[in-house]
Coordinates of C-alpha atoms and ligand atoms in Angstrom, one line a residue:
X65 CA -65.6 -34.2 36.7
X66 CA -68.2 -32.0 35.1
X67 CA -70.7 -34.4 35.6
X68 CA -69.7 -34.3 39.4
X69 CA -70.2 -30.5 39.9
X70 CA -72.9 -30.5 38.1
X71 CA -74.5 -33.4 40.6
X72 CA -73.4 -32.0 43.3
X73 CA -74.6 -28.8 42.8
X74 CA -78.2 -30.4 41.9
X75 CA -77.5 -32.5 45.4
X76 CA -77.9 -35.7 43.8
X77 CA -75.4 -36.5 45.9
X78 CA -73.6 -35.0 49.1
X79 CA -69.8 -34.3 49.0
X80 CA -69.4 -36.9 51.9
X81 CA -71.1 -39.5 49.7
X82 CA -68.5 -38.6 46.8
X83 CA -66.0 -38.8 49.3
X84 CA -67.2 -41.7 50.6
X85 CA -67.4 -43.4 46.9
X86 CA -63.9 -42.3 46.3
X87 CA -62.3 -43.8 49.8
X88 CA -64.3 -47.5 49.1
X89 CA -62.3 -47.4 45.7
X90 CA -59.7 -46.8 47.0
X91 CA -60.4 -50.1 50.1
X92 CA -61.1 -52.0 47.1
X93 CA -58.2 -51.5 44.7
X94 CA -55.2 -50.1 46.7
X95 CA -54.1 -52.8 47.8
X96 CA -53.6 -54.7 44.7
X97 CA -52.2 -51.2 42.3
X98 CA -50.6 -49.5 45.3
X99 CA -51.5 -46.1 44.3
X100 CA -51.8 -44.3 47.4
X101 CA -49.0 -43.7 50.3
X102 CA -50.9 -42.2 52.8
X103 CA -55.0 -42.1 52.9
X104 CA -56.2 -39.3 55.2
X105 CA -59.7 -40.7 55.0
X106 CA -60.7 -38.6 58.2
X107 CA -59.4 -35.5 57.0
X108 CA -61.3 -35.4 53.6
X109 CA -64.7 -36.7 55.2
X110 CA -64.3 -33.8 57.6
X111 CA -63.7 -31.2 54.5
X112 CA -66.8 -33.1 52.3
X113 CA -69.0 -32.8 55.9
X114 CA -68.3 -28.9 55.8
X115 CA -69.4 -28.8 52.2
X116 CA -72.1 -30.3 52.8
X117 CA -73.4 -28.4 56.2
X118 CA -72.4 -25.2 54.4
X119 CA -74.0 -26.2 51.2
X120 CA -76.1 -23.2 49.4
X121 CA -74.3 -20.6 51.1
X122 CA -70.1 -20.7 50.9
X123 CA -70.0 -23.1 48.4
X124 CA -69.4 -21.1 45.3
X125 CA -65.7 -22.0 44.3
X126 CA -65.4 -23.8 41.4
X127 CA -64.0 -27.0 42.4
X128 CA -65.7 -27.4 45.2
X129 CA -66.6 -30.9 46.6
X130 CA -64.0 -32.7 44.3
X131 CA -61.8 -35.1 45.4
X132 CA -58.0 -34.8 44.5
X133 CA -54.9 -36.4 45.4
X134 CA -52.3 -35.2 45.8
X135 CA -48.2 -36.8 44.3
X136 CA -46.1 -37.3 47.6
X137 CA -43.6 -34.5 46.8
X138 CA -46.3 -31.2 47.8
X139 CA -45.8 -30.6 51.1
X140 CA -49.3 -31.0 53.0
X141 CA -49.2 -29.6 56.5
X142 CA -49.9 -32.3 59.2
X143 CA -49.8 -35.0 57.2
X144 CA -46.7 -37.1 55.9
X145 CA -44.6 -36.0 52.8
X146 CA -42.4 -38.9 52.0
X147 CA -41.4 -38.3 48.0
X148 CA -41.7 -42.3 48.2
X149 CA -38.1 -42.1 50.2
X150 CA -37.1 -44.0 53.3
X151 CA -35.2 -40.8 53.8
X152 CA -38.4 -38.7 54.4
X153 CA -40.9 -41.5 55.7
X154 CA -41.5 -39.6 58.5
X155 CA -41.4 -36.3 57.1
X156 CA -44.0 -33.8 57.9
X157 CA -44.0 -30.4 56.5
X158 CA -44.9 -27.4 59.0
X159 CA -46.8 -26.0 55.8
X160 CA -48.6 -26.5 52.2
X161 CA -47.6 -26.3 49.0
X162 CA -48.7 -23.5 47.3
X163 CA -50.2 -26.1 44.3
X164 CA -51.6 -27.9 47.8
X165 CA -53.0 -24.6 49.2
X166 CA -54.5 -23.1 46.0
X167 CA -56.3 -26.6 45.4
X168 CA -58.0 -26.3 48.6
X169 CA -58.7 -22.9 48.4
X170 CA -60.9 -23.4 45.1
X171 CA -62.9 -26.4 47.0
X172 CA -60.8 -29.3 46.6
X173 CA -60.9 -32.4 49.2
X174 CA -58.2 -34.0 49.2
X175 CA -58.3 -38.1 49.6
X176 CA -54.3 -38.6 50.5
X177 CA -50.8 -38.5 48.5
X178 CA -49.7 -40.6 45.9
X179 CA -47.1 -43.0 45.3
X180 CA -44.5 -41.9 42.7
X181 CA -40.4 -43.2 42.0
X182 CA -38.4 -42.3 45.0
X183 CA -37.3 -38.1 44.6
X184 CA -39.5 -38.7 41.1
X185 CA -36.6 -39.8 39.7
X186 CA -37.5 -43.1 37.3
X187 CA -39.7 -43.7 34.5
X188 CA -41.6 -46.8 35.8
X189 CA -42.7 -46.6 39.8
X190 CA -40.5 -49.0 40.2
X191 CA -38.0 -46.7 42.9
X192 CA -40.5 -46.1 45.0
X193 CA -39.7 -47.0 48.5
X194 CA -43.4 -48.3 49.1
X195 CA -43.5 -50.8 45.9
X196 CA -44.6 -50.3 42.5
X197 CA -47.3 -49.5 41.0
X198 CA -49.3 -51.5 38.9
X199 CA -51.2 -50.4 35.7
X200 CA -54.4 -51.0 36.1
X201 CA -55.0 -52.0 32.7
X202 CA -53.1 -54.7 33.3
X203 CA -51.5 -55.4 36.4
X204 CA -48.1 -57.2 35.6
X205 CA -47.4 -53.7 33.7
X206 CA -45.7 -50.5 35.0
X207 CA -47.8 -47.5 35.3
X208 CA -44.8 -45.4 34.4
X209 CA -43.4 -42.6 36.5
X210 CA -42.8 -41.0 38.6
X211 CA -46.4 -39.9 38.8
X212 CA -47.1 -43.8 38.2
X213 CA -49.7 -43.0 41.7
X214 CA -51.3 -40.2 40.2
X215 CA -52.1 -41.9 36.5
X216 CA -53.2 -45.6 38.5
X217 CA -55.8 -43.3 40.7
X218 CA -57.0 -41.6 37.8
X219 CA -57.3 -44.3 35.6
X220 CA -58.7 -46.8 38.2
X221 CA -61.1 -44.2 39.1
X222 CA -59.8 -43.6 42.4
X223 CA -59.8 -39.9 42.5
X224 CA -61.5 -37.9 39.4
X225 CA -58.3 -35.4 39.6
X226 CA -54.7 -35.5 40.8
X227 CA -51.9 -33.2 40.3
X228 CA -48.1 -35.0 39.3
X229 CA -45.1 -33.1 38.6
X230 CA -43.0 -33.2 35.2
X231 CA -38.9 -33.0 35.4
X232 CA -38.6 -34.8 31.6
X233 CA -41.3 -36.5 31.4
X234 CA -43.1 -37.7 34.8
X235 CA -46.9 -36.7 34.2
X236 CA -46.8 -36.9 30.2
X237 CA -45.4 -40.9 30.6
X238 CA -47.7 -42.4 32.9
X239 CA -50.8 -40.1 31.3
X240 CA -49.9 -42.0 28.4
X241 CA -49.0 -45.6 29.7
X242 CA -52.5 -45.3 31.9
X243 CA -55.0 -43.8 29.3
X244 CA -55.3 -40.6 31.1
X245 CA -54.4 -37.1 30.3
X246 CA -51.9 -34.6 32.1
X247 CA -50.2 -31.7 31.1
X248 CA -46.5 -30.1 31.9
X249 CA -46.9 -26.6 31.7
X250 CA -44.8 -23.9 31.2
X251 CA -41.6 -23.6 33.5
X252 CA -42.9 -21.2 35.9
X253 CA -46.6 -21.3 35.3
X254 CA -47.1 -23.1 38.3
X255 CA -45.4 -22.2 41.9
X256 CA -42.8 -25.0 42.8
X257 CA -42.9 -23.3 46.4
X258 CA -43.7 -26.2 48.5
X259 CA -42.5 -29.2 45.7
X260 CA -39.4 -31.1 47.2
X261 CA -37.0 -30.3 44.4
X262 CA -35.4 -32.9 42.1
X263 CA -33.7 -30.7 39.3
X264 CA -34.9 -27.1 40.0
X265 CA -34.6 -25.9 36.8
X266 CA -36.7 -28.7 35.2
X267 CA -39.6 -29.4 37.9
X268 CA -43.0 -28.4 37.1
X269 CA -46.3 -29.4 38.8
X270 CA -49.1 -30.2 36.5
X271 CA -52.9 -31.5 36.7
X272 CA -54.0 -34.8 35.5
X273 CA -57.1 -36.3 35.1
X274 CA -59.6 -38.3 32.7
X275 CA -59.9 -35.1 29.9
X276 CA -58.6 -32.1 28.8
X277 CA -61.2 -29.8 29.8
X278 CA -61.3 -31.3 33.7
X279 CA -56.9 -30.6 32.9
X280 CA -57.9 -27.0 32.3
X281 CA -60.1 -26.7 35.2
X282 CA -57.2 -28.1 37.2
X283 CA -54.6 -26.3 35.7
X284 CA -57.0 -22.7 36.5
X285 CA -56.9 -23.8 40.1
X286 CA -53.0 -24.6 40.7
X287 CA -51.1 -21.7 38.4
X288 CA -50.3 -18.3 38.4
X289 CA -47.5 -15.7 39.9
X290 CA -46.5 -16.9 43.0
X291 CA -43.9 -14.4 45.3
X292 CA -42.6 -17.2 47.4
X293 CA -41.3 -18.9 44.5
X294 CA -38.3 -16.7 42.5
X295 CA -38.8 -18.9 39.0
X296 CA -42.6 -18.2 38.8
X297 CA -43.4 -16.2 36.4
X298 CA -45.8 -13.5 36.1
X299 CA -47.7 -13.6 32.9
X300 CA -50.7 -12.2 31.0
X301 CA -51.1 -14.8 28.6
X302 CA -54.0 -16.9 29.7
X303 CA -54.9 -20.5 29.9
X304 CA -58.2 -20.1 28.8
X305 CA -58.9 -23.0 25.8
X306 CA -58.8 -21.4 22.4
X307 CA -60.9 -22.8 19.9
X308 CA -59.1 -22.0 16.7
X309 CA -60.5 -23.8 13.9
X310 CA -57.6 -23.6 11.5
X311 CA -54.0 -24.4 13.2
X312 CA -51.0 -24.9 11.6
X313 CA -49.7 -28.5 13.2
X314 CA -46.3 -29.7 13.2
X315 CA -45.1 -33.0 12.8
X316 CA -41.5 -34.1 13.2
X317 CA -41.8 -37.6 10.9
X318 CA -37.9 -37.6 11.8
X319 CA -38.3 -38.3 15.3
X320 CA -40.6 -41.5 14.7
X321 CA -37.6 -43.5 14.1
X322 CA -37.9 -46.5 16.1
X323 CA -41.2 -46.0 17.2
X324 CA -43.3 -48.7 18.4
X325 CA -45.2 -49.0 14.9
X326 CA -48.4 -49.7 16.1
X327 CA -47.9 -46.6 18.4
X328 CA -46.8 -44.9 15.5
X329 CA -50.5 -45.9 13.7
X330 CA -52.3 -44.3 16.5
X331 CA -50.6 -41.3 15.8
X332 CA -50.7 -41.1 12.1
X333 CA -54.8 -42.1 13.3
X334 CA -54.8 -38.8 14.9
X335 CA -53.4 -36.8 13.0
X336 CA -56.1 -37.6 10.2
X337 CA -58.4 -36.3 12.8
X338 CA -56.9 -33.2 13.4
X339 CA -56.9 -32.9 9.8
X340 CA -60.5 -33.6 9.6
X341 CA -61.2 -30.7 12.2
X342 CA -59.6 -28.9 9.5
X343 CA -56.6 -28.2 10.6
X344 CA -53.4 -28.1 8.6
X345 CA -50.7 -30.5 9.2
X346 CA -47.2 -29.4 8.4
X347 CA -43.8 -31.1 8.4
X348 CA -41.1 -29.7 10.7
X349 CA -37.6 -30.8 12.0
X350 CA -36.4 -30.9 15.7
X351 CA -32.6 -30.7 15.4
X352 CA -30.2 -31.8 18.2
X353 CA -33.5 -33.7 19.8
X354 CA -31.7 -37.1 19.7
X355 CA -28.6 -35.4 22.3
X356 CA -31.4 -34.1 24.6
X357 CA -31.6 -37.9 27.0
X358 CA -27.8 -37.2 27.5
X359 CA -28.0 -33.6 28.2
X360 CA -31.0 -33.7 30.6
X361 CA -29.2 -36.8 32.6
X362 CA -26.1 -34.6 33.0
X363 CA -28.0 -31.9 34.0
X364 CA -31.1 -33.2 36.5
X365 CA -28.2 -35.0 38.3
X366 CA -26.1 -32.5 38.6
X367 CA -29.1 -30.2 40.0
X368 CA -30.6 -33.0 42.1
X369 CA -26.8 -33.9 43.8
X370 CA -27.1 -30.1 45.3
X371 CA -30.4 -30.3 46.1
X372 CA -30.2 -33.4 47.9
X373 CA -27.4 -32.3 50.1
X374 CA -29.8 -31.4 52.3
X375 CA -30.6 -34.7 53.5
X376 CA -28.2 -34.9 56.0
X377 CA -30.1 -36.5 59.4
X378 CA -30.0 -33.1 61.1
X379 CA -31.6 -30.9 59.0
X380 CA -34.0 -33.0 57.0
X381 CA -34.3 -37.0 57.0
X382 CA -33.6 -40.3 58.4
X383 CA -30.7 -40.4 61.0
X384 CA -29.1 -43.6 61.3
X385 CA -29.0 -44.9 64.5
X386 CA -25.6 -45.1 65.6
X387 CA -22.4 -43.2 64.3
X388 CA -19.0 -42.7 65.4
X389 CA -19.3 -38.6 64.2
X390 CA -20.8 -36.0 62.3
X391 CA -19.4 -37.7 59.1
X392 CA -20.0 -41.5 60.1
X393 CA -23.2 -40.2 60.8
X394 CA -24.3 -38.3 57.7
X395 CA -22.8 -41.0 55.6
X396 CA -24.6 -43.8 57.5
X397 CA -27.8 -41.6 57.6
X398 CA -27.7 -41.2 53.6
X399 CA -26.7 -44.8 52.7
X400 CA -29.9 -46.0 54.5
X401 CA -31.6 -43.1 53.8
X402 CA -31.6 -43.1 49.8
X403 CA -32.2 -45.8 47.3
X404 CA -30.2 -47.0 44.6
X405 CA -31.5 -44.8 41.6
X406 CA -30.8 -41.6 43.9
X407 CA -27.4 -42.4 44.8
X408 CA -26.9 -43.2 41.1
X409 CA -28.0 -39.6 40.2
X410 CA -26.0 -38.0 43.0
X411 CA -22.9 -39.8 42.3
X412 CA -23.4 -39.1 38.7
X413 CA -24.6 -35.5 39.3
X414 CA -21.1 -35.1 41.5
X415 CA -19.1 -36.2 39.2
X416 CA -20.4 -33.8 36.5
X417 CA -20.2 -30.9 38.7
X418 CA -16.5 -31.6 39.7
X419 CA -12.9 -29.7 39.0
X420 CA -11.9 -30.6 35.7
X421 CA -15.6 -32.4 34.4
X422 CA -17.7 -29.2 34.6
X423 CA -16.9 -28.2 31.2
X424 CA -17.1 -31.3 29.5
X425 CA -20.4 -32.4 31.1
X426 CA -22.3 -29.6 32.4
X427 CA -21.9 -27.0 30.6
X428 CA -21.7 -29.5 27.6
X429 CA -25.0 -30.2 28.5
X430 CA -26.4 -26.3 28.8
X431 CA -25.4 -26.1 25.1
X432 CA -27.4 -28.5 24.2
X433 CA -30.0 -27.5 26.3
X434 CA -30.1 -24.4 24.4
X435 CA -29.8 -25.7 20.9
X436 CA -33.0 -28.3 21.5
X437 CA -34.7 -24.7 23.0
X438 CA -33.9 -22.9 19.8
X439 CA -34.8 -26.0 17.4
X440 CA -38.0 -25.5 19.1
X441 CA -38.4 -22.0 18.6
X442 CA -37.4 -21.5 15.1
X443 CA -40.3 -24.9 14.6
X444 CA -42.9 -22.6 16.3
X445 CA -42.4 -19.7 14.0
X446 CA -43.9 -22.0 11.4
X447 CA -46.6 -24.1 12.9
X448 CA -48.8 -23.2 16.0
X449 CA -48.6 -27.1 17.8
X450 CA -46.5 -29.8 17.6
X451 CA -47.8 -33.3 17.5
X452 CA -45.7 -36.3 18.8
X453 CA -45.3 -39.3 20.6
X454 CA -45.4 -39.4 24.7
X455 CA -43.6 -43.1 24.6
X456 CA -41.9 -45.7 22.4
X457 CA -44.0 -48.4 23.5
X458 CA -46.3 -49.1 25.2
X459 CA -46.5 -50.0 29.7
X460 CA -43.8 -52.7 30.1
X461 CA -43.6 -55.3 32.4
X462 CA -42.7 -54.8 35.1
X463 CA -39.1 -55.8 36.8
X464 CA -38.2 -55.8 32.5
X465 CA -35.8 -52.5 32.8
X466 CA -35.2 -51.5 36.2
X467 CA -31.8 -53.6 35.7
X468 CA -30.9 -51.5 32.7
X469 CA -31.0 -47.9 33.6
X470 CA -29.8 -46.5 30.3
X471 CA -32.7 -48.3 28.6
X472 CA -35.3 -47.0 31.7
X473 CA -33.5 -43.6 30.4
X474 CA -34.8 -43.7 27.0
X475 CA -38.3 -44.2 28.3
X476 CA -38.0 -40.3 27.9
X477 CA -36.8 -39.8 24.2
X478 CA -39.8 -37.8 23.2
X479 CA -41.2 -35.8 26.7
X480 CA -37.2 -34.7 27.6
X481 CA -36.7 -32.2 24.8
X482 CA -39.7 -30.4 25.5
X483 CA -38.4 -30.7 29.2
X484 CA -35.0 -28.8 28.2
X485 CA -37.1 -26.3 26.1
X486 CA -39.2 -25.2 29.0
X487 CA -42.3 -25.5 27.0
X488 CA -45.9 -26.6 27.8
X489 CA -47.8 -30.2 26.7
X490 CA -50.2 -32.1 27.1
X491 CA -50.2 -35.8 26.9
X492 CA -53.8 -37.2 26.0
X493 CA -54.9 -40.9 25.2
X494 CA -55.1 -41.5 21.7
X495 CA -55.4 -45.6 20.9
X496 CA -54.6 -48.7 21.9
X497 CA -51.9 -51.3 21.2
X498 CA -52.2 -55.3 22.5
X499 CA -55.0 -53.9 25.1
X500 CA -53.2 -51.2 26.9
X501 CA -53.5 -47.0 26.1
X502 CA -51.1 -45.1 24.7
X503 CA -50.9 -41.6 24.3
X504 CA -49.5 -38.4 22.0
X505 CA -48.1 -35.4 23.2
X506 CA -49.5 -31.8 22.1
X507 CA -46.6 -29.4 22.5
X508 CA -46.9 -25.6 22.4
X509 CA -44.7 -22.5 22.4
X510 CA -43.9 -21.3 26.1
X511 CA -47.0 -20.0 27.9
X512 CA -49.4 -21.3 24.8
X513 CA -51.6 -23.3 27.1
X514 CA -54.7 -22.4 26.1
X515 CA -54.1 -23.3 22.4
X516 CA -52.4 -26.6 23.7
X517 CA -55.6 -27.6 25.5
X518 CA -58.1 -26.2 23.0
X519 CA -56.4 -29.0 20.4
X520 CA -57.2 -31.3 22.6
X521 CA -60.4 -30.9 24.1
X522 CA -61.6 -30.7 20.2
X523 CA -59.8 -33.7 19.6
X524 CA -61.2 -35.2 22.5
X525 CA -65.3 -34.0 21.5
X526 CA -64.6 -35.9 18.6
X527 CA -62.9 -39.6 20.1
X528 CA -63.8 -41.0 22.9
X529 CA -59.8 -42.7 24.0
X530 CA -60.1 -40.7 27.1
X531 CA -63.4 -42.5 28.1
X532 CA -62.0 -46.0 28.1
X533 CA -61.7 -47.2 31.7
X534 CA -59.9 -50.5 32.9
X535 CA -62.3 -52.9 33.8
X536 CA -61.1 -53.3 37.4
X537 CA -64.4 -55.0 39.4
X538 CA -63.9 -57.3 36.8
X539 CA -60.7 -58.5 37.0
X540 CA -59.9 -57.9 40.6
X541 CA -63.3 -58.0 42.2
X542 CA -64.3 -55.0 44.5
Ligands
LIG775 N1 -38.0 -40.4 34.0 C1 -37.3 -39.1 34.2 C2 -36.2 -39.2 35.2 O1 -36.1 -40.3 35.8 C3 -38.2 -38.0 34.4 C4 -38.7 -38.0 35.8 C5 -39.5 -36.8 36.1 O2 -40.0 -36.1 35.2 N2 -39.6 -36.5 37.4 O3 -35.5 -38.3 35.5

């Protein structure tokens, strides 16, 4: 993306012709990795062609020209906002996002929305109403989810930046599974105003894209206090990358039980890296991490059951097409409306909530919450980062789990704790097993982005995983 400014601002090329470059990828390869949902390729040829007429004058911000796309869950005013649901495939939002709005107001163009699992709830693409996605690295894989759209752009050079969102683990997975890297920041570094809501508690909207450092630019575009959004919060602590040459880095050896062991090498590969930067590495324990999957299941469906009430067919959504009444109508409406994952989640979520099982699931599931929080906590009064694994394995086939939710659940073993903990990392290629990327995860205390993405833009100066890109015109032809 650097290199883009830099030829943009040297006019090498115009914005339309980047534009331009951007929308024939995507004619080439959408078809075959189904990365996009919607395409406005008039919209960003219009926004490049003001670049370009203004060009010298009003183009100062500091993404300006760059294409983005954007996951299918920020509203975009005027054009459709379906969160990959049958429910909202006609959906258009009467405003932006604020992550949309902030984009564009640093220079952005945007090339469409992305394709992501169905309310980004799944760990493979697979929910999506609009079909998978395919990895591009190999195309009989998932590209992991539910910002499976985002990653497949990025990584099939499709769009040079995208921003995903991160409930337990939805930009950090697919950054892995794809080669790319993405961060989750904070809860309430970035405004959810303007993010259809799966578990509000949870959500986050983050930047992806090929490196850390593009990450950061992102990340400087989208976050910051936002008053239309009560959970935002408004902190000094910067995002700025911190290059500290000596930090204390944590490893939690316990956790690599049952790791993919060739996964397990890249990491222990890395780690000698950071070590070689001269960093210190430093053992540490995660308790109550292994209860975390159950916890965060009880508790996104629970928050997701009430925040998909809304989807009624009067207020929001599909409507069937004929009813007997009001309640034949909202329970046709919502049967046709919602796939199978949701209504598992909202019956599950239900359930939880309900006289008589609140205790002994939900707030069951707040203590834990808590606990994996404080494990974290008393962990970062020791070390600065944590190192760890994004995914037990590498991108599975596809169609190989989405029979078996609880093992699509454990997908998530290593990005949900940080999830519960609120806390901010960034998932960054580091390797690769049987000829597809996988990724490791740097975690920091809450709000410590800048030293999460100063470890790995110095990680990334010194390998070049991030660089690896599938060799598409190859294998499918452009
Ligand atoms: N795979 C997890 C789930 O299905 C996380 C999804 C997300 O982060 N949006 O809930």
């Amino acid at each position: 993306m650097q290199e883009l400014r830099r030829d943009l601002h040297d006019r090498k090329y115009s914005a339309t012709e980047l534009a331009q470059f951007y929308l024939d990828r995507i004619s080439a390869f959408n078809d075959r990795i189904n990365c996009f949902i919607t395409v406005d390729e008039e919209g960003c040829l219009e926004r490049a062609a003001e670049f370009d007429s203004q060009f010298g004058s009003s183009t100062t911000q500091p993404l300006c020209g760059i294409p983005i796309a954007h996951k299918d869950l920020f509203c975009t005013a005027g054009l459709p906002t379906t969160c990959a649901s049958n429910m909202l495939k006609s959906f258009i939002a009467p405003y932006d996002a604020t992550v949309v709005k902030r984009t564009f107001d640093k220079g952005t163009v945007s090339l469409g929305k992305t394709n992501m699992d169905e309310f980004a709830m799944g760990s493979s693409n697979e929910t999506s109403f609009f079909g998978p996605v395919r990895n591009p690295w190999n195309l009989n894989r998932v590209p992991g989810g539910s910002s499976g759209g985002a990653a497949a752009a990025v990584a099939s050079g499709m769009t040079p930046l995208a921003t995903g969102s991160d409930t337990g683990g939805s930009i950090r997975q697919p950054a892995s599974l794809c080669g790319v890297t993405g961060l989750k920041p904070t809860y309430g570094r970035v405004s959810r105003f303007g993010m259809i809501a799966f578990a509000s508690s949870l959500d986050q909207g983050g930047p992806m894209a090929h490196s850390a450092i593009d990450v950061y630019e992102l990340l400087a575009a989208m976050e910051g206090h936002d008053p239309l959004d009560s959970t935002s919060a408004d902190v000094s602590k910067t995002i700025l990358p911190e290059s500290n040459q000596s930090l204390v880095i944590g490893y939690p050896e316990a956790i690599f039980d049952g790791l993919d062991k060739n996964i397990a090498g890249c990491i222990e590969e890395a780690r000698a890296e950071f070590e070689a930067l001269g960093h210190t590495i430093k053992s540490v324990e995660l308790p109550h991490v292994e209860a975390a999957i159950a916890a965060y299941y009880v508790l996104s469906s629970a928050e997701a059951s009430t925040n998909l009430a809304r989807y009624d067919g009067v207020r929001y959504g599909h409507r069937a097409a004929e009813s007997e009444d009001l309640i034949d109508m909202y329970c046709k409406s919502r049967t046709e409306g919602f796939g199978l994952e949701v209504k598992r989640r909202i019956l599950t979520g239900t359930y939880s909530l309900s006289v008589g099982y609140f205790d002994a699931y939900y707030l069951k599931a707040q203590k834990i919450r808590r606990l994996v929080r404080d494990g974290f906590l008393t962990a970062f009064e020791n070390v600065d980062l944590i190192l760890a694994p994004v995914t037990p394995s590498p991108a599975f086939e596809i169609a190989s789990l989405n029979k078996q939710p609880i093992e699509m659940y454990r997908q998530d073993l290593y990005t949900i704790p940080v999830s519960l903990a609120g806390l901010p990392a960034l998932s960054l290629p580091c390797g690769f097993v049987d000829g597809l990327p996988v990724g490791m995860q740097l975690i920091g205390p809450h709000f410590a982005e800048g030293a999460v993405l100063g470890g790995g833009i110095a990680f990334q100066n010194v390998t070049d995983w991030h660089d690896q890109h599938p060799a598409l015109e190859a294998t499918l032809g452009s």
